[in-house]
JSON list of C-alpha atoms and ligand atoms in Angstrom, two decimals:
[
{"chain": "A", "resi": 1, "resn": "UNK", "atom": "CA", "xyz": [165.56, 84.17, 91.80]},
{"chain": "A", "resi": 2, "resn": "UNK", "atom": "CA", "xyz": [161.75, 83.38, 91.71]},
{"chain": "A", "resi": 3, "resn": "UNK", "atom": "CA", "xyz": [158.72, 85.71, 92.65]},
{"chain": "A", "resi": 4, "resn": "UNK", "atom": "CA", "xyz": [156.70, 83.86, 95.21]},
{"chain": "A", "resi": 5, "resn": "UNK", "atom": "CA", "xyz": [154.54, 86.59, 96.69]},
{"chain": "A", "resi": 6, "resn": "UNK", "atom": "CA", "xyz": [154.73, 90.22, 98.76]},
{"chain": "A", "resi": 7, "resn": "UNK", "atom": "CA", "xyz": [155.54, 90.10, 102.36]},
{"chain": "A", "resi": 8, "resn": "UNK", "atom": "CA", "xyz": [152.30, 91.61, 102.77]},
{"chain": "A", "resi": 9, "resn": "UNK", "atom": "CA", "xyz": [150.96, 87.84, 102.00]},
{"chain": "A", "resi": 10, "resn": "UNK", "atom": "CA", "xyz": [152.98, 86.29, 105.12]},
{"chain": "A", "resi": 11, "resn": "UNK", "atom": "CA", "xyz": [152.31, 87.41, 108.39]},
{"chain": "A", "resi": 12, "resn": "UNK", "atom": "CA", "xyz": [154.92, 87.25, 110.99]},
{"chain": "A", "resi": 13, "resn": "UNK", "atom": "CA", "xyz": [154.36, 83.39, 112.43]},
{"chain": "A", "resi": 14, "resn": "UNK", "atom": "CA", "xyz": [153.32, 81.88, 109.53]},
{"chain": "A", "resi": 15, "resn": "UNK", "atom": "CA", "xyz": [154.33, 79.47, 106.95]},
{"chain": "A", "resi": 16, "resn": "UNK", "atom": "CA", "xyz": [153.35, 78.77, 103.08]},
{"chain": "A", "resi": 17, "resn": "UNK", "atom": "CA", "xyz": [153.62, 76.43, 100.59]},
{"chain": "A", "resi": 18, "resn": "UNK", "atom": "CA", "xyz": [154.82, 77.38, 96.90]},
{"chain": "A", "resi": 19, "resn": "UNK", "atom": "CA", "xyz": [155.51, 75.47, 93.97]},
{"chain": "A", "resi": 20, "resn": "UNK", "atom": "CA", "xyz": [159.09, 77.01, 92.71]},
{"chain": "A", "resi": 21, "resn": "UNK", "atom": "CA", "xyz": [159.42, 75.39, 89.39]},
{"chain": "A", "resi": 22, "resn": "UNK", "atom": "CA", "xyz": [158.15, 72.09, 90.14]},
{"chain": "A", "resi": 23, "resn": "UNK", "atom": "CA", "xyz": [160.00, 72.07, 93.94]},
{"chain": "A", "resi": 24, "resn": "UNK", "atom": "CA", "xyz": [157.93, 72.51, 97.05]},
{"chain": "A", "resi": 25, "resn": "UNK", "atom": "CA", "xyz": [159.18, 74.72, 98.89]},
{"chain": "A", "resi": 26, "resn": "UNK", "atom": "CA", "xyz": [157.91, 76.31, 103.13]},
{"chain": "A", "resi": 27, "resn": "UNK", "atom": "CA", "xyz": [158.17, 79.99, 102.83]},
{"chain": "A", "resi": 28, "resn": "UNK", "atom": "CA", "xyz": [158.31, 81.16, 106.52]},
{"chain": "A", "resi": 29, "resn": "UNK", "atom": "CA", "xyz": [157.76, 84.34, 108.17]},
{"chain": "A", "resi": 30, "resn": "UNK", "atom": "CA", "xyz": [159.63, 83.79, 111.34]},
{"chain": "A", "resi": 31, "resn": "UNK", "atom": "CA", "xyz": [159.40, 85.02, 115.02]},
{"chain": "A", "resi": 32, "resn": "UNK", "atom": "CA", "xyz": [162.87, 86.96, 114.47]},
{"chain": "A", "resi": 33, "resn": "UNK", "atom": "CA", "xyz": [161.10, 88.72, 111.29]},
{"chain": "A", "resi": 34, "resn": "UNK", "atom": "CA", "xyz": [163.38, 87.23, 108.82]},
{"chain": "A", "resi": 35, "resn": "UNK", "atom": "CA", "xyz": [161.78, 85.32, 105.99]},
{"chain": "A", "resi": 36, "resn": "UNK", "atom": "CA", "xyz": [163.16, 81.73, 105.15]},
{"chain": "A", "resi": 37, "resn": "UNK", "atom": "CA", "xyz": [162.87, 78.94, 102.94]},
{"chain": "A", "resi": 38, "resn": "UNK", "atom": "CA", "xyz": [163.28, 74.87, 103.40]},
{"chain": "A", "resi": 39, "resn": "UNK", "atom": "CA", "xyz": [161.94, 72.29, 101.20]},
{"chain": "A", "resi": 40, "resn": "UNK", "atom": "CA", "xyz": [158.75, 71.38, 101.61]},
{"chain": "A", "resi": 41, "resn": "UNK", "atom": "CA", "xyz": [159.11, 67.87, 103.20]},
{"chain": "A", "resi": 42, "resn": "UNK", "atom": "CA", "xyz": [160.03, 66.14, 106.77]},
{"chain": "A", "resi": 43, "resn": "UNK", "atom": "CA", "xyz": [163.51, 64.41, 106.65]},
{"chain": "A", "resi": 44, "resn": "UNK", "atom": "CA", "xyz": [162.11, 61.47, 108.44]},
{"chain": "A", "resi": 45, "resn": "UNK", "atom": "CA", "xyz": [158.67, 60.77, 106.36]},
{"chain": "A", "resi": 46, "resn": "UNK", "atom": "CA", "xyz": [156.91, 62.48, 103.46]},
{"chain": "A", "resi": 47, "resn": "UNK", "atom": "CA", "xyz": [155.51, 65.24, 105.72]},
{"chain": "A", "resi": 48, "resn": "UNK", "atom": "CA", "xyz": [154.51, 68.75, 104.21]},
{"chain": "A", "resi": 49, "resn": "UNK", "atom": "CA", "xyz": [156.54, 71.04, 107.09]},
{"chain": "A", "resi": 50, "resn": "UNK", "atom": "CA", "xyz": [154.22, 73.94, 105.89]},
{"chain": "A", "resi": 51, "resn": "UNK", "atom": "CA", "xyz": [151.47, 72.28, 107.84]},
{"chain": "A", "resi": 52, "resn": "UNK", "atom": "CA", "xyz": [153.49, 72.94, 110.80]},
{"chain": "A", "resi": 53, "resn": "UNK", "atom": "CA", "xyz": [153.84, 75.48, 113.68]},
{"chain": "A", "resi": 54, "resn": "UNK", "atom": "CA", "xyz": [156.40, 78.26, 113.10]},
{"chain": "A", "resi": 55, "resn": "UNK", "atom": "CA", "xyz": [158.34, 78.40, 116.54]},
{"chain": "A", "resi": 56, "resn": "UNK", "atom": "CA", "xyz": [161.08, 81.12, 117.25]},
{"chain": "A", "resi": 57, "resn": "UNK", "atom": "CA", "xyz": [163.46, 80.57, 114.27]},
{"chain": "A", "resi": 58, "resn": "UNK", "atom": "CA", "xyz": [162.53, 76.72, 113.69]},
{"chain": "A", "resi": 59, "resn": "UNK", "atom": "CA", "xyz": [159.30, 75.17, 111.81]},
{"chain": "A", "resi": 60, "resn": "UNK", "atom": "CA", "xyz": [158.06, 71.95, 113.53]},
{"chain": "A", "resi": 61, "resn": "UNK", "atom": "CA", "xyz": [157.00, 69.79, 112.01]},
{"chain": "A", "resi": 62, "resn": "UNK", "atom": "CA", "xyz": [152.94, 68.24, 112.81]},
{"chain": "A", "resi": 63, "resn": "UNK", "atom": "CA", "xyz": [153.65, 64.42, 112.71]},
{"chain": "A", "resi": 64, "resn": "UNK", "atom": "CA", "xyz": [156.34, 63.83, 115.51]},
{"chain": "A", "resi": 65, "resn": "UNK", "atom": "CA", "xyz": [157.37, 67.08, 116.65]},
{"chain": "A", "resi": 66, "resn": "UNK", "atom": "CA", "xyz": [160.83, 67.59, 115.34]},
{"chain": "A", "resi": 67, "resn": "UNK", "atom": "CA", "xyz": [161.69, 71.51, 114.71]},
{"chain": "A", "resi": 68, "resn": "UNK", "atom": "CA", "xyz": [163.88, 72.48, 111.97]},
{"chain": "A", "resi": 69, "resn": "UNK", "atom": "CA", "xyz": [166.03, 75.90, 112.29]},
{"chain": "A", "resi": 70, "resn": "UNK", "atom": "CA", "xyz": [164.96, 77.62, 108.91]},
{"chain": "A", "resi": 71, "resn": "UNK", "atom": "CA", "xyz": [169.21, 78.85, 108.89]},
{"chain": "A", "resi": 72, "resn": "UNK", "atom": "CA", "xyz": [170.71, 75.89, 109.08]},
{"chain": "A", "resi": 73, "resn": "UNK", "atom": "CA", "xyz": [168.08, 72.83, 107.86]},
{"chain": "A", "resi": 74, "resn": "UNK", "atom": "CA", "xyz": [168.99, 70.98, 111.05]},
{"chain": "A", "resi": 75, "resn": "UNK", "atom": "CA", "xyz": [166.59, 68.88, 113.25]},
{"chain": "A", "resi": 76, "resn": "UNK", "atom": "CA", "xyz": [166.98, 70.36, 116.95]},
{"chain": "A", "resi": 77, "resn": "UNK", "atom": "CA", "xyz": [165.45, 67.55, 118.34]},
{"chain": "A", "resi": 78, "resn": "UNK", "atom": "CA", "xyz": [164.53, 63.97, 116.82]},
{"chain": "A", "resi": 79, "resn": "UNK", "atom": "CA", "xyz": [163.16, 61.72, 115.86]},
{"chain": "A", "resi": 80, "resn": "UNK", "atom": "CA", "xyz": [164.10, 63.75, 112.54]},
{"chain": "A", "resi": 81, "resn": "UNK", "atom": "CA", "xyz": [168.57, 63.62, 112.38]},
{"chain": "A", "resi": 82, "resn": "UNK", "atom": "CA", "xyz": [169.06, 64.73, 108.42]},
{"chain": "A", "resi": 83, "resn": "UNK", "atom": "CA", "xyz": [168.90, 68.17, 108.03]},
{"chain": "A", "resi": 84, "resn": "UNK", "atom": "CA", "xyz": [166.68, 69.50, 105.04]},
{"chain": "A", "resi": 85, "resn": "UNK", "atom": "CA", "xyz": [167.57, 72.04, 101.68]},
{"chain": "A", "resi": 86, "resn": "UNK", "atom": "CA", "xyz": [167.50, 76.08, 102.58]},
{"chain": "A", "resi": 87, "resn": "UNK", "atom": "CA", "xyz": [167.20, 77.76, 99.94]},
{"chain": "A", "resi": 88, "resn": "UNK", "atom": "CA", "xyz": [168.35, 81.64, 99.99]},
{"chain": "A", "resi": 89, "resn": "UNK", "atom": "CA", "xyz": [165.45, 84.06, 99.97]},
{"chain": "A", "resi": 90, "resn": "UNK", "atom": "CA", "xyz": [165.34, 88.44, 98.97]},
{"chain": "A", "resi": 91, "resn": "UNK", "atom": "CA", "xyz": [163.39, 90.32, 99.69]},
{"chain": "A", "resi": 92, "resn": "UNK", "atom": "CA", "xyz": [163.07, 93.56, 97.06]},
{"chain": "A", "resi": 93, "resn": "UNK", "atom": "CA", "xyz": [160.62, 95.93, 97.38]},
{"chain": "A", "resi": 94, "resn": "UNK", "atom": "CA", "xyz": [157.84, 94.24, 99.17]},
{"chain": "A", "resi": 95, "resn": "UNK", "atom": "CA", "xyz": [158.35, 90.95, 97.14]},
{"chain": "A", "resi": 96, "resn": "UNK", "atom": "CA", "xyz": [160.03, 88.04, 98.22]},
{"chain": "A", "resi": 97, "resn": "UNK", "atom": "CA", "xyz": [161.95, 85.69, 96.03]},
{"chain": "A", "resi": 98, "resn": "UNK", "atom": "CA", "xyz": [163.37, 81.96, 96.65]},
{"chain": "A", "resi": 99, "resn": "UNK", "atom": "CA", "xyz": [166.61, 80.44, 94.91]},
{"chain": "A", "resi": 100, "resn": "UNK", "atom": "CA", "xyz": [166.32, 76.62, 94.42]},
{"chain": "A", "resi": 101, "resn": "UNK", "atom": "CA", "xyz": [170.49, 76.49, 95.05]},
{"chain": "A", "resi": 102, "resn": "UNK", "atom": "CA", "xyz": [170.36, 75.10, 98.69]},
{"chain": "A", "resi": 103, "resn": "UNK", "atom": "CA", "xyz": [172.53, 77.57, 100.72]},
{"chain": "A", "resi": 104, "resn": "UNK", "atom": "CA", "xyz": [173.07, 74.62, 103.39]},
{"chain": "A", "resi": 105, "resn": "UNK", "atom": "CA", "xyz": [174.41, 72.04, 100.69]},
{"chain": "A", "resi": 106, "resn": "UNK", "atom": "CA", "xyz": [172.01, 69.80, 101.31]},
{"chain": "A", "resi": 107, "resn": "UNK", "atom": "CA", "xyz": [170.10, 68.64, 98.17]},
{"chain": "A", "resi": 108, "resn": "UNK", "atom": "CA", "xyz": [166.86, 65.96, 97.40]},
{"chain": "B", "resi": 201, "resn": "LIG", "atom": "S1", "xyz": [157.45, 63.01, 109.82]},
{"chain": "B", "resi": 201, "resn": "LIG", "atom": "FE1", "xyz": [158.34, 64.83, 110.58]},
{"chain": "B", "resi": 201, "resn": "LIG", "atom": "S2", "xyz": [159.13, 64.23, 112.49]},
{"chain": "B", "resi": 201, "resn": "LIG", "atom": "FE2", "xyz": [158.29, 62.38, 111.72]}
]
């Protein structure tokens, strides 16, 4: 697993970007505490999802709206219908760290 920064770094709500090894990747703090991971791109255009909103358990995304859920990758609404890579995430002592296998299956 990769370092990508401390928790400290990622308020609850909020979203950043990080280059794992070449991948872009969302690193979310989400409304449920947990900390996620999704690749860094809109299934339906080349949209950076870390410019979106953090809502609940889903990042939507700033172009058209559709929310992803940052456990499964799936749209919840369209016009997005592919779901997008999660990528398992740790968090050890105040760090967290990102896995570029997708834990969803889905690949890019
Ligand atoms: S680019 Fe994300 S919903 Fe259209």
């Amino acid at each position: 697993m990769i370092r990508i920064c401390s928790t400290e770094d990622l308020p609850k709500g909020t979203v950043v970007s990080a280059d794992v090894d070449g991948t872009p990747v969302a690193l979310v703090h989400a409304e449920d505490d947990a900390f996620y991971a999704v690749y860094d791109e809109c299934s339906h255009a080349a949209v950076a999802l870390s410019e979106g909103e953090v809502e609940g358990c889903t990042l939507e995304c700033w172009l058209h709206g559709s929310r992803f859920d940052l456990r499964t990758g799936q749209p919840t609404g369209l016009p997005a219908t592919e779901p997008v890579p999660v990528y398992p995430v740790e968090v050890r002592d105040g760090d967290i760290y990102v896995s570029l296998t997708p834990s969803n299956g889905v690949t890019r």
